[in-house]
Short mmCIF file of C-alpha atoms and ligand atoms in Angstrom, two decimals:
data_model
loop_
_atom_site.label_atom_id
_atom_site.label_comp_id
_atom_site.label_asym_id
_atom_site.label_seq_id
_atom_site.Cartn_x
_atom_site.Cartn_y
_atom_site.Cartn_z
CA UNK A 15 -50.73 -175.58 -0.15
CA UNK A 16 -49.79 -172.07 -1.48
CA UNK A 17 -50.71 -169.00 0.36
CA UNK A 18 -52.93 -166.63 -1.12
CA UNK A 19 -51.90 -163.68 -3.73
CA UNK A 20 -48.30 -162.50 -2.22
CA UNK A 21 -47.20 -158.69 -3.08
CA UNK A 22 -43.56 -158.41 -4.09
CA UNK A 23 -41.16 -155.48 -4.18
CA UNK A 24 -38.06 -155.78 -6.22
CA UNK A 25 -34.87 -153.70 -5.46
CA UNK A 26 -32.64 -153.49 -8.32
CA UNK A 27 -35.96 -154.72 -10.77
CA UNK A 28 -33.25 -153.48 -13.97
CA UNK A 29 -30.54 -155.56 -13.15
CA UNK A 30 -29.60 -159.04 -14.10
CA UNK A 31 -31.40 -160.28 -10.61
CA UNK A 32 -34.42 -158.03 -10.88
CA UNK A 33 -34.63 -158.97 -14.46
CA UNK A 34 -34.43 -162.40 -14.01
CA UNK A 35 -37.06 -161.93 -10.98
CA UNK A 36 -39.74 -160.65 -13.43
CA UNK A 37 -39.41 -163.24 -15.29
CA UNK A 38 -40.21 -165.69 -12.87
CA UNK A 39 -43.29 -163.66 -11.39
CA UNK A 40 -44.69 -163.28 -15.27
CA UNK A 41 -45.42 -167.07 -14.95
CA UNK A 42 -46.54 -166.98 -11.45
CA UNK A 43 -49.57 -164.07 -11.41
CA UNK A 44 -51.69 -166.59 -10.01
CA UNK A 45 -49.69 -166.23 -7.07
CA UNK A 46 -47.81 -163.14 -6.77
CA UNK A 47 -48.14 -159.40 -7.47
CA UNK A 48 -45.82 -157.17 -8.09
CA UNK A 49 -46.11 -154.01 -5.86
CA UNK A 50 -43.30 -152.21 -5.73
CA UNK A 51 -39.92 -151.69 -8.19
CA UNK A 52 -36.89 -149.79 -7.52
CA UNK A 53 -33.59 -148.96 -10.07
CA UNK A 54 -30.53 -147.49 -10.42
CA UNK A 55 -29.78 -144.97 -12.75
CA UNK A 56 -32.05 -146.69 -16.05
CA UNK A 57 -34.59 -144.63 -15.83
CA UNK A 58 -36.22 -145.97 -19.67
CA UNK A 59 -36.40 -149.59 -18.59
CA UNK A 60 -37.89 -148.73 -15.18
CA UNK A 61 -40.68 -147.03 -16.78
CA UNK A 62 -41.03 -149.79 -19.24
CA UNK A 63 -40.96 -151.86 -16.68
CA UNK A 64 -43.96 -149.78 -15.12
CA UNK A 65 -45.91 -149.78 -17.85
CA UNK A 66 -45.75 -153.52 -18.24
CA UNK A 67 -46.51 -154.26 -14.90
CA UNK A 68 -48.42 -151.29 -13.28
CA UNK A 69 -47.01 -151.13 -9.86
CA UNK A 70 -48.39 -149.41 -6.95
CA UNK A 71 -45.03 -147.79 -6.29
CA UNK A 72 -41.87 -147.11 -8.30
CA UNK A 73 -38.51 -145.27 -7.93
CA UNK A 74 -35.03 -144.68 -8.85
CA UNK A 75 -31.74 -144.70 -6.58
CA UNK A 76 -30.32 -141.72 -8.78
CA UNK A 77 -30.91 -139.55 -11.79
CA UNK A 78 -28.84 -139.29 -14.87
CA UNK A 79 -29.43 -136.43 -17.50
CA UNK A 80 -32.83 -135.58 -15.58
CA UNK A 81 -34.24 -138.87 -16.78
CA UNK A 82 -35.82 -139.27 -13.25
CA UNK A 83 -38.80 -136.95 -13.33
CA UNK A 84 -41.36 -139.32 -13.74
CA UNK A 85 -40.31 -141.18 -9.95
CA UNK A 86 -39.34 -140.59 -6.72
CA UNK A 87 -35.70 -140.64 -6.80
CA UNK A 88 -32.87 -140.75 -4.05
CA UNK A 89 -31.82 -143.31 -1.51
CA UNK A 90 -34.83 -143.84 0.29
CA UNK A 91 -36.62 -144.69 -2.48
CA UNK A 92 -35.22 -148.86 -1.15
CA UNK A 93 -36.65 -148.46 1.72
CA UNK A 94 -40.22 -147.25 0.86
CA UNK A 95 -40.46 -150.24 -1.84
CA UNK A 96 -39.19 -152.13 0.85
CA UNK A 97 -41.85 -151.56 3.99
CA UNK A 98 -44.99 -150.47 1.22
CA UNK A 99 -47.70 -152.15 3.41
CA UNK A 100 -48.76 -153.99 0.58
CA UNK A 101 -45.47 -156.01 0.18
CA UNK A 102 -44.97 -159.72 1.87
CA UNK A 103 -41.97 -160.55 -0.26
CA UNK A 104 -38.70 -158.21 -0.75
CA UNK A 105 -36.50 -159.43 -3.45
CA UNK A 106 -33.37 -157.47 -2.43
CA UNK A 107 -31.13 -157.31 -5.81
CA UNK A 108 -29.25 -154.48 -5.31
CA UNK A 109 -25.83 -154.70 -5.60
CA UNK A 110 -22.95 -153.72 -2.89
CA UNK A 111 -23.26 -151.82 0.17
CA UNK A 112 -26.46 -150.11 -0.65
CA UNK A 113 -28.85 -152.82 -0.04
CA UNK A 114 -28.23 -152.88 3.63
CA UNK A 115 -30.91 -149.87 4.94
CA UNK A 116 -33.68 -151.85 3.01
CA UNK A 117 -32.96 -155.76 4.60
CA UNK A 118 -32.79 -154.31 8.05
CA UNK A 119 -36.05 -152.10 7.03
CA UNK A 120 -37.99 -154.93 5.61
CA UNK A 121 -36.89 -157.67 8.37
CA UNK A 122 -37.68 -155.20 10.88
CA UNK A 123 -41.20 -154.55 9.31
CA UNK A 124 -42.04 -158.45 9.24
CA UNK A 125 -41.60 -159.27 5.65
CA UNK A 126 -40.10 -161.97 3.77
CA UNK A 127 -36.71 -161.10 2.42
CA UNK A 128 -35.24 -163.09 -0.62
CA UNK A 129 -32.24 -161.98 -0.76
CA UNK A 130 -29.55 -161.43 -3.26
CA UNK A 131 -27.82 -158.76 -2.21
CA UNK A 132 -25.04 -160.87 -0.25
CA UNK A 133 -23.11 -158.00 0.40
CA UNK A 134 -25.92 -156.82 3.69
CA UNK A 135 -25.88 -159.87 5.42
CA UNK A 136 -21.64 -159.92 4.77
CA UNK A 137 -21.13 -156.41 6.29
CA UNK A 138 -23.90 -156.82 8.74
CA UNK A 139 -24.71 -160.47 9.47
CA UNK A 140 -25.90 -160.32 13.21
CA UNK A 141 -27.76 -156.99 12.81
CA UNK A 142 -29.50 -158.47 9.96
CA UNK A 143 -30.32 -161.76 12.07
CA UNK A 144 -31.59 -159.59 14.38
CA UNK A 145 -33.83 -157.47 12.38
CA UNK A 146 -35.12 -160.63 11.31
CA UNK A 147 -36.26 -162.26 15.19
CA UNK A 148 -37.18 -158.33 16.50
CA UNK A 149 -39.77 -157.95 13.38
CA UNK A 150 -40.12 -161.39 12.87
CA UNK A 151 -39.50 -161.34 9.23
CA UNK A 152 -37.70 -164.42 7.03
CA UNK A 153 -34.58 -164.44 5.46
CA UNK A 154 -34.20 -166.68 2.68
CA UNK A 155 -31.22 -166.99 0.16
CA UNK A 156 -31.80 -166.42 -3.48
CA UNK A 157 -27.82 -167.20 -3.96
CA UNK A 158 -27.51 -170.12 -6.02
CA UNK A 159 -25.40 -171.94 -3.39
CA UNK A 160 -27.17 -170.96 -0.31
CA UNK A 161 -30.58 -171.91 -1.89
CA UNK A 162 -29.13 -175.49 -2.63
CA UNK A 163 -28.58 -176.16 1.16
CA UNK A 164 -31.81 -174.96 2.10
CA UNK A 165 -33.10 -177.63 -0.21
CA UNK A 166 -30.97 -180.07 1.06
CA UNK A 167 -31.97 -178.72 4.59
CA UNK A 168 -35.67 -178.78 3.87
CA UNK A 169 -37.46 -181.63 6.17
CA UNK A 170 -34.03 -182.72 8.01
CA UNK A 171 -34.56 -183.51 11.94
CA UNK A 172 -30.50 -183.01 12.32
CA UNK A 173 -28.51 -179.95 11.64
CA UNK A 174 -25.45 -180.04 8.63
CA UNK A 175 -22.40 -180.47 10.30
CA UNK A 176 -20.63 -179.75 6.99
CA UNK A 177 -21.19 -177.33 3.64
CA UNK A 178 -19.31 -177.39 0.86
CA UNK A 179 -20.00 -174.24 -1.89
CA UNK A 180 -19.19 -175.40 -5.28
CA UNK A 181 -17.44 -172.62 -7.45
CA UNK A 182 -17.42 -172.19 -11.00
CA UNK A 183 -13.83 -171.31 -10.71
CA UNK A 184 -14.46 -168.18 -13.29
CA UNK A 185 -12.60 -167.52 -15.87
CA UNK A 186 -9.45 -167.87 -14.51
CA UNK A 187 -9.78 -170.95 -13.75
CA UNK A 188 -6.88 -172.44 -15.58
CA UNK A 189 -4.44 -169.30 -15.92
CA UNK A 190 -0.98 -169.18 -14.66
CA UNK A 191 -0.83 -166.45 -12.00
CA UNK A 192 1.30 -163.67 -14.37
CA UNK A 193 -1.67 -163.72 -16.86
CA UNK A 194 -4.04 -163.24 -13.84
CA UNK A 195 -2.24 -160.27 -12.95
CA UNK A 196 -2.96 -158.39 -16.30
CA UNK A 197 -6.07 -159.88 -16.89
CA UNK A 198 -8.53 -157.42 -19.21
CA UNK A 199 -11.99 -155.57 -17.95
CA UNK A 200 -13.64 -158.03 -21.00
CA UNK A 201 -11.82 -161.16 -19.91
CA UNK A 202 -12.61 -160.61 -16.30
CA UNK A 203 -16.68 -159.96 -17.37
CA UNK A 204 -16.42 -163.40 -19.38
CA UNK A 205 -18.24 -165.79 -16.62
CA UNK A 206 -18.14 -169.08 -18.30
CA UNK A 207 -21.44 -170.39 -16.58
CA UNK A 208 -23.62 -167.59 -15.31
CA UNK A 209 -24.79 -164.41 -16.79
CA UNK A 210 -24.42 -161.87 -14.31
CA UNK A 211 -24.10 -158.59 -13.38
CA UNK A 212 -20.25 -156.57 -13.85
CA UNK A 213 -19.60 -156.38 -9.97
CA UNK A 214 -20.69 -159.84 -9.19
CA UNK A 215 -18.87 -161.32 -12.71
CA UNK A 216 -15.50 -159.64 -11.36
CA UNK A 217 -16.29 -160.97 -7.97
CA UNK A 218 -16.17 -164.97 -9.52
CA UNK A 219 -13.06 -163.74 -11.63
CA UNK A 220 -11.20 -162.88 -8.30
CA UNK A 221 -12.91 -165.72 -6.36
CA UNK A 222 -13.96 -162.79 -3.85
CA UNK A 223 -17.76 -163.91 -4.21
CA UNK A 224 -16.95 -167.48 -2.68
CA UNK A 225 -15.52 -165.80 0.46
CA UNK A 226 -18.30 -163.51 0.62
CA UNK A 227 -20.25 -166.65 -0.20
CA UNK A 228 -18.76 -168.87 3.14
CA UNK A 229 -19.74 -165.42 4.99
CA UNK A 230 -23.09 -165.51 3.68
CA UNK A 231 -23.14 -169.01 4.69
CA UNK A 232 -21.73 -168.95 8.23
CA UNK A 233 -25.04 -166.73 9.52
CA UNK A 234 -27.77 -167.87 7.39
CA UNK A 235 -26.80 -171.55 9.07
CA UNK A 236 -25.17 -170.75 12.10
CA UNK A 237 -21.99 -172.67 11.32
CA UNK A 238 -18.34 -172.30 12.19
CA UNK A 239 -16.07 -171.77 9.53
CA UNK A 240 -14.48 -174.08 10.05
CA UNK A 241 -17.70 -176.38 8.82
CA UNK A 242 -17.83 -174.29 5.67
CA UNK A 243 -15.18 -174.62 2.46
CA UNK A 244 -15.85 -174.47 -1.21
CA UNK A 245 -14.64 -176.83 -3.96
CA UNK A 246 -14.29 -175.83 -7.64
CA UNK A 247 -16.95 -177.69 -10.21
CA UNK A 248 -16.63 -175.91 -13.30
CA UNK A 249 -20.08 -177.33 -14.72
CA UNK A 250 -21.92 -175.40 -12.06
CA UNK A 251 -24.56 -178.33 -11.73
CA UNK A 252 -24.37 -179.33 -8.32
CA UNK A 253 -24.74 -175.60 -6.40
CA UNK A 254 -23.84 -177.48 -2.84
CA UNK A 255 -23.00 -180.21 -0.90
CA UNK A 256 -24.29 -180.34 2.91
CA UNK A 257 -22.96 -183.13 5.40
CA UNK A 258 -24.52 -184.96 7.92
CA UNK A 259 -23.40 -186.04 10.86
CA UNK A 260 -23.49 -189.72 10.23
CA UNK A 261 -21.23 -188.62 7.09
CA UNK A 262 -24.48 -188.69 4.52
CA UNK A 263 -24.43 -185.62 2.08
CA UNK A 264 -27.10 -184.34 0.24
CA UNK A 265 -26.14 -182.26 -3.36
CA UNK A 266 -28.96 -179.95 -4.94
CA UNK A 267 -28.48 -180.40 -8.55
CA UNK A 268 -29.36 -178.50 -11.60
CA UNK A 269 -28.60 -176.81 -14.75
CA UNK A 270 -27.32 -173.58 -13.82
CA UNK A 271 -30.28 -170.87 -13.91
CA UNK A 272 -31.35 -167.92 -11.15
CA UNK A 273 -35.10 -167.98 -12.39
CA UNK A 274 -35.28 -171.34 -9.91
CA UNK A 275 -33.51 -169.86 -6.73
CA UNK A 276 -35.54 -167.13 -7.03
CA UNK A 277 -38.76 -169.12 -7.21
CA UNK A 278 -37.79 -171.34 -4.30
CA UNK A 279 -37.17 -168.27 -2.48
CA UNK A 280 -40.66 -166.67 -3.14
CA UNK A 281 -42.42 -170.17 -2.56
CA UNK A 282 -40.16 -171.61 0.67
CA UNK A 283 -41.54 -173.85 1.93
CA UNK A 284 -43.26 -175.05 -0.62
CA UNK A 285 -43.00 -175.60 -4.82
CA UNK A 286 -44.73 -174.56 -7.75
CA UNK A 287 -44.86 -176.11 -11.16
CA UNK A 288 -43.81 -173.99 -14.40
CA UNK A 289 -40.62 -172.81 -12.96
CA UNK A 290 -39.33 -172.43 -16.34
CA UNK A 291 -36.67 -174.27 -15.02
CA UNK A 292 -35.17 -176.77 -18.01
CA UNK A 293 -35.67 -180.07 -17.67
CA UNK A 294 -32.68 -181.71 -15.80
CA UNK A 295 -30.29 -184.66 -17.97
CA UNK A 296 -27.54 -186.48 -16.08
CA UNK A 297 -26.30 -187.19 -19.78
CA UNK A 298 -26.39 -184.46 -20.91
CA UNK A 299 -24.63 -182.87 -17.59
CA UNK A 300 -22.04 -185.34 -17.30
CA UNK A 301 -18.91 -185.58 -16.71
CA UNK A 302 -18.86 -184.23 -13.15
CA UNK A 303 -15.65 -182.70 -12.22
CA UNK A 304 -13.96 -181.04 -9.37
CA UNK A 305 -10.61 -179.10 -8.33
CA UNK A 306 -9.44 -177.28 -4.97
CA UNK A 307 -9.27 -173.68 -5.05
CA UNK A 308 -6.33 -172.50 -6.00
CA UNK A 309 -5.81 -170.24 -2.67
CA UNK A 310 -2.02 -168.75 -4.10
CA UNK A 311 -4.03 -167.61 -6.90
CA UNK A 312 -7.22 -166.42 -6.01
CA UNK A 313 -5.74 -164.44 -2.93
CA UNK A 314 -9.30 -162.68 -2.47
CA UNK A 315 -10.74 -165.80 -1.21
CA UNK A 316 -8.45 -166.59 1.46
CA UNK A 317 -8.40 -162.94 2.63
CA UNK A 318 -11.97 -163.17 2.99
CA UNK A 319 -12.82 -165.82 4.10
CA UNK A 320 -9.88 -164.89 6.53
CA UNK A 321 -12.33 -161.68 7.83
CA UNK A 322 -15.18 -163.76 8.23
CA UNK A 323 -13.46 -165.10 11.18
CA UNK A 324 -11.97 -162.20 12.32
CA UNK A 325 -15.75 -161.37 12.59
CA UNK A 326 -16.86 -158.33 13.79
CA UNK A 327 -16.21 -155.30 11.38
CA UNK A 328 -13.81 -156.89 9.29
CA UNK A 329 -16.20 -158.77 7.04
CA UNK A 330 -17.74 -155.23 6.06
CA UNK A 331 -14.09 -153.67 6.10
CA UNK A 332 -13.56 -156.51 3.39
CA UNK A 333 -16.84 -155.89 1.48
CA UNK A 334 -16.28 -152.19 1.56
CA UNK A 335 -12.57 -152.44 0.03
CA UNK A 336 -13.41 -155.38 -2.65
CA UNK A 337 -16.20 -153.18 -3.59
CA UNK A 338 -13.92 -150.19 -4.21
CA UNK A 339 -11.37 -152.24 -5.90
CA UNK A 340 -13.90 -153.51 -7.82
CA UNK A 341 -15.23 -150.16 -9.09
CA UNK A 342 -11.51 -148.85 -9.74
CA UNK A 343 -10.69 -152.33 -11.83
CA UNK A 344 -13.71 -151.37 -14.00
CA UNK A 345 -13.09 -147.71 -14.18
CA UNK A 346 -9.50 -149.08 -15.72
CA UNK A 347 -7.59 -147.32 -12.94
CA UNK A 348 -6.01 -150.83 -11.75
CA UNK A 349 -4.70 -154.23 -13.08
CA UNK A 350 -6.90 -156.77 -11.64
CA UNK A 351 -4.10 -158.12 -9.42
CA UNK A 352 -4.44 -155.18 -7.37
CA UNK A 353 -7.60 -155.88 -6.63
CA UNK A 354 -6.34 -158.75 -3.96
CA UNK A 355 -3.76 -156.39 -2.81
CA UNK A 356 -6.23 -153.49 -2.24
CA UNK A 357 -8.25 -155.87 0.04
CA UNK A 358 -5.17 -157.25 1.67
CA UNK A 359 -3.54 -153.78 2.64
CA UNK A 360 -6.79 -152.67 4.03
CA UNK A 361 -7.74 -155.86 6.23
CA UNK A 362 -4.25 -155.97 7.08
CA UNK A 363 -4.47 -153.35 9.41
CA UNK A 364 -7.82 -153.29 10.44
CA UNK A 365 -8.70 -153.32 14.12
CA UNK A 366 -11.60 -155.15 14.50
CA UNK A 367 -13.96 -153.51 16.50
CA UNK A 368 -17.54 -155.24 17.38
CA UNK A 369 -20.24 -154.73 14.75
CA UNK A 370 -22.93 -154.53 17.09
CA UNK A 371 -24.87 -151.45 16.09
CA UNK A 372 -25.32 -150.12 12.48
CA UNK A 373 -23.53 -147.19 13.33
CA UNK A 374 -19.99 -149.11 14.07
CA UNK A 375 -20.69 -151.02 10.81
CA UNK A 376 -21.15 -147.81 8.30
CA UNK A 377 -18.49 -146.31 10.39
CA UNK A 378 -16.24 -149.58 9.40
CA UNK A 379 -18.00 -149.24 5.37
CA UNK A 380 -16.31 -145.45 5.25
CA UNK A 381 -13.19 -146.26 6.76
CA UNK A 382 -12.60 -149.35 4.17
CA UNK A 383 -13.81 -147.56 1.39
CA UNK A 384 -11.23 -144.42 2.29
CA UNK A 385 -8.07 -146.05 2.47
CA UNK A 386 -8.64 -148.19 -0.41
CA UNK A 387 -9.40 -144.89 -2.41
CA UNK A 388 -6.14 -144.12 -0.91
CA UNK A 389 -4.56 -147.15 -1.74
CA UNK A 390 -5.66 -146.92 -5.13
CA UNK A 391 -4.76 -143.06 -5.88
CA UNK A 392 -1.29 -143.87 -4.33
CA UNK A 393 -0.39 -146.62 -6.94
CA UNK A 394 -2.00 -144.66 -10.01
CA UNK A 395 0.13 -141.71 -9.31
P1 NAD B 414 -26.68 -155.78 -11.50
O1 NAD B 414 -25.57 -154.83 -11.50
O2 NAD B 414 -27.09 -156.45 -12.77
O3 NAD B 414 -27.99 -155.08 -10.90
C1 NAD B 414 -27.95 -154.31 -9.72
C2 NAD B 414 -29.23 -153.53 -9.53
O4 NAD B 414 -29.07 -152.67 -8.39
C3 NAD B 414 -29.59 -152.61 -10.71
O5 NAD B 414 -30.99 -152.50 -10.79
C4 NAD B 414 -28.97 -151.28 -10.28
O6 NAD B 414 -29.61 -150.17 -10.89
C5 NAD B 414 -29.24 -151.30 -8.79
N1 NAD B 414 -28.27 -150.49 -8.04
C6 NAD B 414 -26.92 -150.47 -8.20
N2 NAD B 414 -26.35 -149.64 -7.30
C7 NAD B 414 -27.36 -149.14 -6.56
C8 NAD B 414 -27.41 -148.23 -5.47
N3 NAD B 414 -26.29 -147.67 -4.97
N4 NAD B 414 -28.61 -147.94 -4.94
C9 NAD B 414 -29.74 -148.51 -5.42
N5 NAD B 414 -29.75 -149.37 -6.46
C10 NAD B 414 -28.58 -149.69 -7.02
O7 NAD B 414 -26.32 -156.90 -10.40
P2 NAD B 414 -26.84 -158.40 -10.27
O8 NAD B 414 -25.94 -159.31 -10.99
O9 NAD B 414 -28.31 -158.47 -10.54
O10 NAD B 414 -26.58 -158.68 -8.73
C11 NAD B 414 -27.42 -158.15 -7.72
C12 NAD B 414 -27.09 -158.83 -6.39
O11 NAD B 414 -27.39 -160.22 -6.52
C13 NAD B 414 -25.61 -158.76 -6.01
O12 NAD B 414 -25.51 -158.66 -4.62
C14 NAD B 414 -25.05 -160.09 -6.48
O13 NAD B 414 -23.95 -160.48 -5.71
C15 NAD B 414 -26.25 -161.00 -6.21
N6 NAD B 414 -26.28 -162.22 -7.02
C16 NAD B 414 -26.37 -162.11 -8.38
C17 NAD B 414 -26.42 -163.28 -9.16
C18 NAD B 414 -26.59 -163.19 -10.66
O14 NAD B 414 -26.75 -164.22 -11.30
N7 NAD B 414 -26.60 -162.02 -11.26
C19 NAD B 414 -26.34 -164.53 -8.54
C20 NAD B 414 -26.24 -164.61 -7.16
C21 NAD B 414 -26.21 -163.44 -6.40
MG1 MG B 415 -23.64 -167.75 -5.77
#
């Protein structure tokens, strides 16, 4: 049985996410309502997104050419969507480092979040666990991946013992290691399964998001890592593959779309019909395929998946310098093999301190961020 009406906020409502997120909820007004939207710097389709759906509160992270005058604008602008009083459901899809004020905020204030924005729960996994028990609020994946095992999970007496992530493999996939090297901003951006946003697209390219992925993983079900490993399936049909203990392993299995995460992650526990989801065909799916990762090539993976055990600050020390290598890869200020160097150099020497108060973790976020700025100016010049 559904609850009644359910208000939603979106963060990041004019990305590919937030898009995709409307979407959804223009099939579902029956059973949500949108409350609250927050964007970047796209001022025009935020207020076309206003006037479509009316919410009760709207802002922008930033202004561009004074296109902001119409909202609130600035930073806090996450958090107020985030804790409006009228919100049950926070679909965090902001990318990077800035969606971490508004998951602690929203967890904290008892909501539901649905997230997307990996990157908070990578940086900040036990704070965000628990902002969730304090103010009793839910976490629930919208990842692809994550929201396959809590399918898989759903009405299980007995924990996973195992996951495995399945990875597209990007579009890299096949290429020998010198073409990686010099790969092109437009090759890196061409995901051959999933339409996504340019931080995100790169991260598949490098094999970065599966590492931040197995992080992901590791506190939203409380296993080891050594319990968690990805395999590449280039079809991106089956999104995971959880292991019992009597060896038994469920797969979640679908053609590859968001709009359904997203709807499993506004309905958890339960379903709802018109998902717009298309209609799945083994046939039409087949063959099946999978490859290891190719670890010597896709560096990024290894080194993060490497900081998620470290634990501590290193998975936000990670986050922090992918996300500036990132940035400087699409700025055209370095050959996407540097990315994996950027992020080695900086975890390299990283003393891992605890990451027990927010504080330590932004303190950890600058650090990262400056000497791969440093990194990167010191190779460009
Ligand atoms: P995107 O770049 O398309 O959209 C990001 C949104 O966040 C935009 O609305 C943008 O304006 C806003 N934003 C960017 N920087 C901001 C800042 N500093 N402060 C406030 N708002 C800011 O990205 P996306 O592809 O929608 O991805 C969003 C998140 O979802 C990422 O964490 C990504 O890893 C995750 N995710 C995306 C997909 C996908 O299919 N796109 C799948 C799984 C997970
Ligand atoms: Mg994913």
């Amino acid at each position: 049985m559904m609850r009644p009406v359910r208000g939603v906020a979106i963060l990041g409502s004019t990305g590919s996410i937030g898009r995709t997120t409307l979407d959804v909820l223009r099939r579902q007004q029956e059973h949500f309502r949108l409350v609250a939207l927050t964007g970047g710097t796209n001022a025009e389709l935020l207020a076309a997104q206003v006037e479509d759906w009316r919410p009760a509160y709207a802002g922008l992270a930033f202004v561009r050419n004074g296109n902001g005058q119409r909202f609130p604008v600035g930073p806090d602008v996450l958090v107020e969507a985030a804790t409006h009083p009228d919100v049950d459901i926070v679909v965090n899809a902001v990318v990077g480092a800035a969606g971490l004020a508004a998951t602690l905020a929203a967890l904290h204030a008892g909501k539901r979040v649905a997230l997307a924005n990996k990157e908070s729960l990578v940086m900040a996994g036990e704070l965000v666990l628990e902002a969730a028990r304090t103010g009793q609020g839910e976490l629930i994946p919208v990842d692809s991946e994550h929201s396959a095992v809590l399918q898989c999970l759903a009405g299980q007496r007995s924990a996973a013992c195992r996951l495995t992530l399945t990875a597209s493999g990007g579009p890299f996939r096949q290429w020998d290691a010198d073409a990686v090297e010099t790969a092109t901003v437009t090759q890196a951006l061409a995901h051959p399964t999933w339409q996504m946003g340019r931080k995100i697209s790169v991260d598949s390219a490098t094999l970065a998001n599966k590492a931040l992925e197995i992080i992901e993983a590791h506190f939203l079900f409380g296993l080891p890592y050594d319990a968690l490993d990805a395999v590449v399936h280039p079809q991106s049909i089956i999104h995971a593959l959880v292991e019992f203990c009597d060896g038994s392993v469920m797969a979640q299995i679908g053609f590859p779309t968001m709009e359904l995460p997203i709807l499993y992650a506004l309905t958890w526990p339960d379903r709802l019909p018109d998902s717009g989801v298309p209609r799945f065909d083994p046939v039409r799916a087949s063959p099946l395929t999978f490859e290891p990762v190719r670890r010597d090539v896709f560096g990024a993976f290894h080194a993060g998946v490497e900081a998620g055990r470290a634990g501590g600050t290193a998975p936000a020390a990670f986050n922090a310098a992918n996300e500036v290598a990132v940035a400087a890869f699409l700025d055209g200020q370095i050959p996407f093999g540097q990315i994996v160097r950027v992020i080695r150099a900086v975890l390299e020497t990283w003393d891992a301190g605890a990451a027990t108060d927010l504080d330590s973790v932004l303190h950890a976020d600058r650090v990262a961020r400056s000497q791969a700025r440093k990194l990167i100016l010191r190779n460009s010049t």
